Coordinates of C-alpha atoms in Angstrom, one line a residue:
M1 CA -67.6 9.9 -41.6
G2 CA -67.5 13.6 -40.4
F3 CA -64.5 16.1 -40.5
L4 CA -63.7 15.5 -36.8
D5 CA -63.8 11.9 -37.0
E6 CA -61.4 12.0 -40.1
I7 CA -59.0 14.1 -37.9
K8 CA -59.2 11.6 -34.8
K9 CA -58.7 8.6 -37.3
A10 CA -55.6 10.3 -38.8
G11 CA -54.2 11.0 -35.3
K12 CA -54.4 7.3 -34.4
D13 CA -52.9 6.3 -37.7
I14 CA -50.0 8.7 -36.8
K15 CA -49.7 7.3 -33.4
R16 CA -49.7 3.7 -34.8
A17 CA -46.8 4.7 -37.0
F18 CA -44.3 4.9 -34.2
K19 CA -42.4 1.9 -33.0
D20 CA -42.6 0.8 -29.6
V21 CA -40.1 2.8 -27.5
L22 CA -39.2 0.1 -25.1
S23 CA -37.9 -1.9 -28.2
A24 CA -35.7 0.9 -29.1
P25 CA -31.9 0.2 -29.0
F26 CA -30.9 3.1 -26.8
V27 CA -33.6 2.0 -24.3
K28 CA -32.3 -1.4 -24.3
E29 CA -28.8 -0.4 -24.0
M30 CA -29.7 1.8 -21.0
C31 CA -31.4 -1.1 -19.4
D32 CA -28.7 -3.8 -19.9
T33 CA -25.9 -1.3 -18.7
T34 CA -27.6 -0.3 -15.7
A35 CA -28.4 -3.9 -14.7
N36 CA -24.8 -4.9 -15.4
M37 CA -23.3 -2.0 -13.4
Y38 CA -25.8 -2.9 -10.4
R39 CA -24.7 -6.6 -10.6
L40 CA -21.0 -5.5 -10.3
G41 CA -21.8 -3.5 -7.2
W42 CA -21.0 -0.4 -8.8
D43 CA -24.3 1.4 -8.2
E44 CA -25.9 0.7 -4.8
R45 CA -29.2 2.0 -4.0
N46 CA -29.5 5.1 -6.2
G47 CA -25.9 5.8 -6.6
G48 CA -24.8 6.6 -10.2
N49 CA -26.3 8.0 -13.3
I50 CA -25.9 8.1 -17.1
S51 CA -26.7 10.3 -19.9
Y52 CA -26.7 9.2 -23.5
M53 CA -27.0 11.7 -26.6
L54 CA -29.4 10.3 -29.0
D55 CA -29.7 10.7 -32.8
E56 CA -32.8 13.0 -33.4
A57 CA -33.8 10.9 -36.6
E58 CA -33.7 7.5 -34.5
V59 CA -35.7 9.0 -31.6
G60 CA -38.2 10.1 -34.3
E61 CA -38.9 6.6 -35.1
Y62 CA -40.4 6.0 -31.6
L63 CA -41.6 9.3 -30.4
D64 CA -43.4 12.4 -31.5
I65 CA -40.5 14.6 -30.7
N66 CA -42.7 17.7 -31.0
N67 CA -44.8 16.3 -28.1
V68 CA -43.4 17.9 -24.9
I69 CA -44.9 16.3 -21.8
R70 CA -43.7 18.7 -19.5
K71 CA -40.7 21.2 -18.9
I72 CA -38.2 20.7 -16.2
P73 CA -36.0 23.7 -15.2
L74 CA -32.2 23.1 -14.6
A75 CA -32.7 25.1 -11.6
G76 CA -35.2 22.5 -10.2
V77 CA -32.4 20.0 -10.5
N78 CA -29.7 21.5 -8.4
E79 CA -29.9 25.2 -8.7
A80 CA -27.1 25.2 -11.3
N81 CA -26.8 28.2 -13.6
F82 CA -24.7 27.6 -16.6
D83 CA -24.8 28.3 -20.6
V84 CA -26.2 25.2 -22.2
A85 CA -26.3 26.9 -25.6
P86 CA -24.0 24.2 -27.3
L87 CA -26.5 21.6 -26.4
I88 CA -29.8 23.3 -27.1
G89 CA -32.0 21.0 -29.3
K90 CA -29.9 17.7 -28.3
I91 CA -32.0 14.8 -27.1
F92 CA -30.6 12.6 -24.2
I93 CA -31.9 9.4 -22.5
V94 CA -31.0 9.9 -18.8
T95 CA -31.4 8.0 -15.5
G96 CA -33.9 9.7 -13.1
T97 CA -33.0 11.2 -9.7
G98 CA -33.3 8.8 -6.7
K99 CA -33.9 5.9 -9.0
Y100 CA -32.4 2.6 -8.4
F101 CA -30.4 0.8 -11.2
K102 CA -31.7 -2.4 -10.1
N103 CA -35.3 -1.3 -11.2
V104 CA -34.2 0.2 -14.5
K105 CA -34.9 -3.0 -16.6
D106 CA -38.3 -4.0 -15.2
D107 CA -39.6 -0.5 -15.3
P108 CA -37.7 1.8 -17.7
E109 CA -40.6 4.3 -18.2
T110 CA -40.5 5.3 -14.5
N111 CA -36.7 5.1 -14.0
L112 CA -35.6 6.7 -17.3
G113 CA -36.4 9.8 -19.0
I114 CA -35.8 11.1 -22.8
I115 CA -35.2 14.8 -22.5
R116 CA -34.3 17.6 -24.9
V117 CA -32.2 20.4 -23.8
A118 CA -33.9 23.9 -24.0
K119 CA -32.7 27.4 -23.1
D120 CA -34.5 27.5 -19.8
G121 CA -34.2 23.8 -18.9
V122 CA -35.0 20.4 -20.4
E123 CA -38.2 19.3 -22.3
L124 CA -39.5 15.7 -21.3
L125 CA -40.6 13.6 -24.4
W126 CA -40.9 10.2 -22.7
G127 CA -40.3 8.6 -19.3
Y128 CA -40.4 9.6 -15.5
K129 CA -43.9 8.6 -15.5
D130 CA -44.2 9.0 -11.8
G131 CA -43.4 12.6 -12.1
G132 CA -39.9 12.1 -11.6
R133 CA -36.8 14.1 -13.0
P134 CA -33.4 13.7 -14.4
T135 CA -30.5 12.8 -12.2
S136 CA -29.5 15.6 -9.7
E137 CA -26.1 15.3 -11.5
L138 CA -27.5 16.5 -14.8
P139 CA -25.7 19.8 -14.9
S140 CA -22.5 18.0 -14.3
H141 CA -23.3 15.6 -17.0
L142 CA -24.2 18.5 -19.6
M143 CA -21.0 20.3 -18.7
C144 CA -19.0 17.2 -19.4
H145 CA -20.6 16.5 -22.7
M146 CA -19.9 20.1 -23.8
A147 CA -16.2 19.5 -22.6
R148 CA -15.9 16.2 -24.5
L149 CA -17.6 17.4 -27.5
K150 CA -14.8 19.9 -28.1
I151 CA -12.2 17.2 -28.0
D152 CA -14.2 14.4 -29.7
P153 CA -17.3 15.4 -31.7
Q154 CA -18.4 11.8 -31.6
N155 CA -18.7 11.6 -27.8
R156 CA -22.1 10.4 -26.7
V157 CA -22.0 9.0 -23.2
V158 CA -21.2 10.2 -19.6
M159 CA -21.4 7.7 -16.9
H160 CA -21.0 8.2 -13.2
C161 CA -20.7 5.1 -10.8
H162 CA -19.1 3.8 -7.5
P163 CA -16.8 0.9 -8.3
T164 CA -15.6 -0.7 -5.1
N165 CA -12.1 -1.2 -5.6
T166 CA -11.3 2.1 -7.4
L167 CA -13.0 3.8 -4.4
A168 CA -11.0 1.6 -2.1
M169 CA -7.8 2.6 -3.9
N170 CA -8.7 6.4 -3.0
Y171 CA -7.9 5.7 0.7
V172 CA -4.6 3.9 0.3
H173 CA -3.1 5.6 -2.4
E174 CA -1.6 9.2 -3.2
L175 CA -4.3 11.1 -5.0
D176 CA -1.8 12.2 -7.6
E177 CA -2.9 12.0 -11.2
K178 CA 0.4 10.9 -12.5
K179 CA 1.2 8.5 -9.7
F180 CA -2.3 7.1 -9.5
T181 CA -2.4 6.5 -13.3
H182 CA 1.0 5.0 -13.2
T183 CA 0.1 2.5 -10.6
L184 CA -3.1 1.4 -12.7
W185 CA -1.1 1.2 -15.9
E186 CA 1.3 -1.1 -14.0
M187 CA -1.5 -3.6 -12.9
C188 CA -2.9 -4.9 -16.2
T189 CA -1.0 -5.1 -19.7
E190 CA -4.0 -3.6 -21.5
C191 CA -4.5 -0.4 -19.1
I192 CA -2.2 2.1 -21.1
V193 CA -3.7 1.0 -24.2
V194 CA -7.3 1.3 -23.0
F195 CA -7.0 4.6 -21.0
P196 CA -3.5 6.0 -22.5
D197 CA -4.8 9.6 -21.5
G198 CA -4.7 8.5 -17.9
V199 CA -7.1 9.3 -15.0
G200 CA -8.0 12.7 -13.6
I201 CA -8.6 13.4 -10.1
L202 CA -10.7 15.7 -8.1
P203 CA -10.3 16.2 -4.4
W204 CA -13.4 15.5 -2.2
M205 CA -16.3 17.9 -3.2
L206 CA -19.7 18.5 -2.4
C207 CA -21.8 16.5 -5.1
G208 CA -24.7 17.8 -6.9
T209 CA -23.4 21.4 -7.1
N210 CA -22.4 23.8 -9.9
D211 CA -18.9 23.8 -8.6
I212 CA -18.2 20.0 -8.9
G213 CA -19.6 20.1 -12.4
V214 CA -17.4 22.8 -13.6
A215 CA -14.4 21.1 -12.0
T216 CA -15.4 17.8 -13.6
S217 CA -15.9 19.3 -17.1
E218 CA -12.4 21.0 -16.8
K219 CA -10.8 17.8 -16.1
M220 CA -13.0 16.1 -18.9
S221 CA -11.2 18.5 -21.2
E222 CA -7.8 16.5 -20.7
F223 CA -9.2 13.1 -19.5
R224 CA -12.0 10.6 -20.3
L225 CA -12.1 9.3 -16.8
V226 CA -12.1 11.5 -13.7
I227 CA -12.2 10.1 -10.1
W228 CA -14.3 12.0 -7.6
A229 CA -12.3 11.1 -4.4
M230 CA -13.8 9.1 -1.8
H231 CA -17.0 9.0 -4.0
G232 CA -16.7 7.4 -7.6
I233 CA -15.8 7.9 -10.9
Y234 CA -16.9 9.6 -14.2
G235 CA -16.3 8.2 -17.6
A236 CA -17.0 9.5 -21.1
G237 CA -17.0 7.8 -24.4
K238 CA -18.5 7.3 -28.0
T239 CA -20.6 4.5 -27.1
M240 CA -22.1 2.8 -24.0
D241 CA -19.6 -0.1 -24.4
E242 CA -16.6 2.1 -24.7
T243 CA -17.5 4.2 -21.7
F244 CA -18.4 1.0 -19.5
G245 CA -15.2 -0.6 -20.8
L246 CA -13.1 2.3 -19.6
I247 CA -14.3 2.2 -16.0
E248 CA -14.3 -1.6 -16.1
T249 CA -10.7 -1.5 -16.8
V250 CA -9.7 0.9 -14.2
E251 CA -11.8 -1.1 -11.7
K252 CA -10.0 -4.3 -12.6
A253 CA -6.6 -2.7 -12.2
A254 CA -7.7 -1.3 -8.8
Q255 CA -8.8 -4.6 -7.8
I256 CA -5.3 -6.0 -8.5
Y257 CA -3.8 -3.3 -6.8
M258 CA -5.7 -3.7 -3.6
L259 CA -5.1 -7.4 -3.6
T260 CA -1.3 -6.9 -3.8
C261 CA -0.6 -3.5 -2.3
N262 CA 0.1 -4.9 1.2
R263 CA 2.6 -7.5 -0.2
P264 CA 6.2 -7.3 -1.3
R265 CA 6.1 -6.5 -5.2
I266 CA 8.5 -8.9 -7.1
N267 CA 7.5 -8.2 -10.5
T268 CA 5.8 -5.3 -12.4
I269 CA 5.2 -4.0 -15.9
K270 CA 8.2 -1.7 -16.6
D271 CA 7.7 1.7 -18.3
E272 CA 9.8 0.9 -21.3
D273 CA 7.5 -2.1 -21.9
M274 CA 4.5 0.2 -21.7
V275 CA 6.1 2.2 -24.5
K276 CA 6.4 -0.8 -26.7
L277 CA 2.8 -1.6 -26.2
V278 CA 1.5 1.8 -27.2
E279 CA 3.7 2.0 -30.1
L280 CA 2.4 -1.6 -31.2
F281 CA -1.1 -0.5 -30.9
G282 CA -0.5 3.2 -32.4
V283 CA -2.1 5.0 -29.5
E284 CA -1.0 8.4 -28.1
Y285 CA -0.3 8.5 -24.6
R286 CA 0.7 10.8 -21.5
K287 CA 4.4 10.7 -21.9
D288 CA 4.8 12.7 -18.8
F289 CA 2.9 10.0 -16.8
L290 CA 5.9 7.6 -17.4
D291 CA 9.2 7.6 -15.7
L292 CA 11.8 6.9 -18.6

């Protein structure tokens, strides 16, 4: 066997050493979560996006992280200009722009991408095989990751979707953070325990812009949940389950509100009872969002 043949064989052996990326837990999580969000009606058409920060060592079991397929400038996503220095070198799996959540599970390599943040954009390590790009909301996601990591170094997920009842509630309830949060807390006993930091709210803003990304990230320094008025919601958390669960709980509370808001309210959860709950579970909460 010649020298070149030995090099080729070594290359094949290295390639075979990687596990199948489609079997990776983080790919499966994205597939299962996007399918579930579509099933629930939270992500019609290509509405919604997810970014999930990955562990480099785990990704290295499935991909050659030194093999950059192509570079994608952030300016090519939505012309945003911001400092991504805190995230340079970090790897994310991200839903693609214009991609339908209902198609992710059947064709993850087209609808998802694994990217690494670089100084001048992102490097594609896997996915977007049809020439696609990350979600147009990627700058908003990266800004939110940076904001949440300052508060919680374990934060890994940012999720955006359009939950039906949460969105409907925007049209009939005052868009005041204290009042909106308080109403949600009153709808289900678990609410104040699940999101004791409350819900932030932004007025309607043009999506896919630098401005809405900055505004959302500023809210994320205070809240894990941020409502985009008449549009949808952003959630952030340590895991996919935690982030999904935050939005799921808000949506359940909003559904109960929408089912009862046009009827006389006979019963409610009292503020003093909410205090008993948070004291029992030992969670910090927005005391200024209660009327005691």
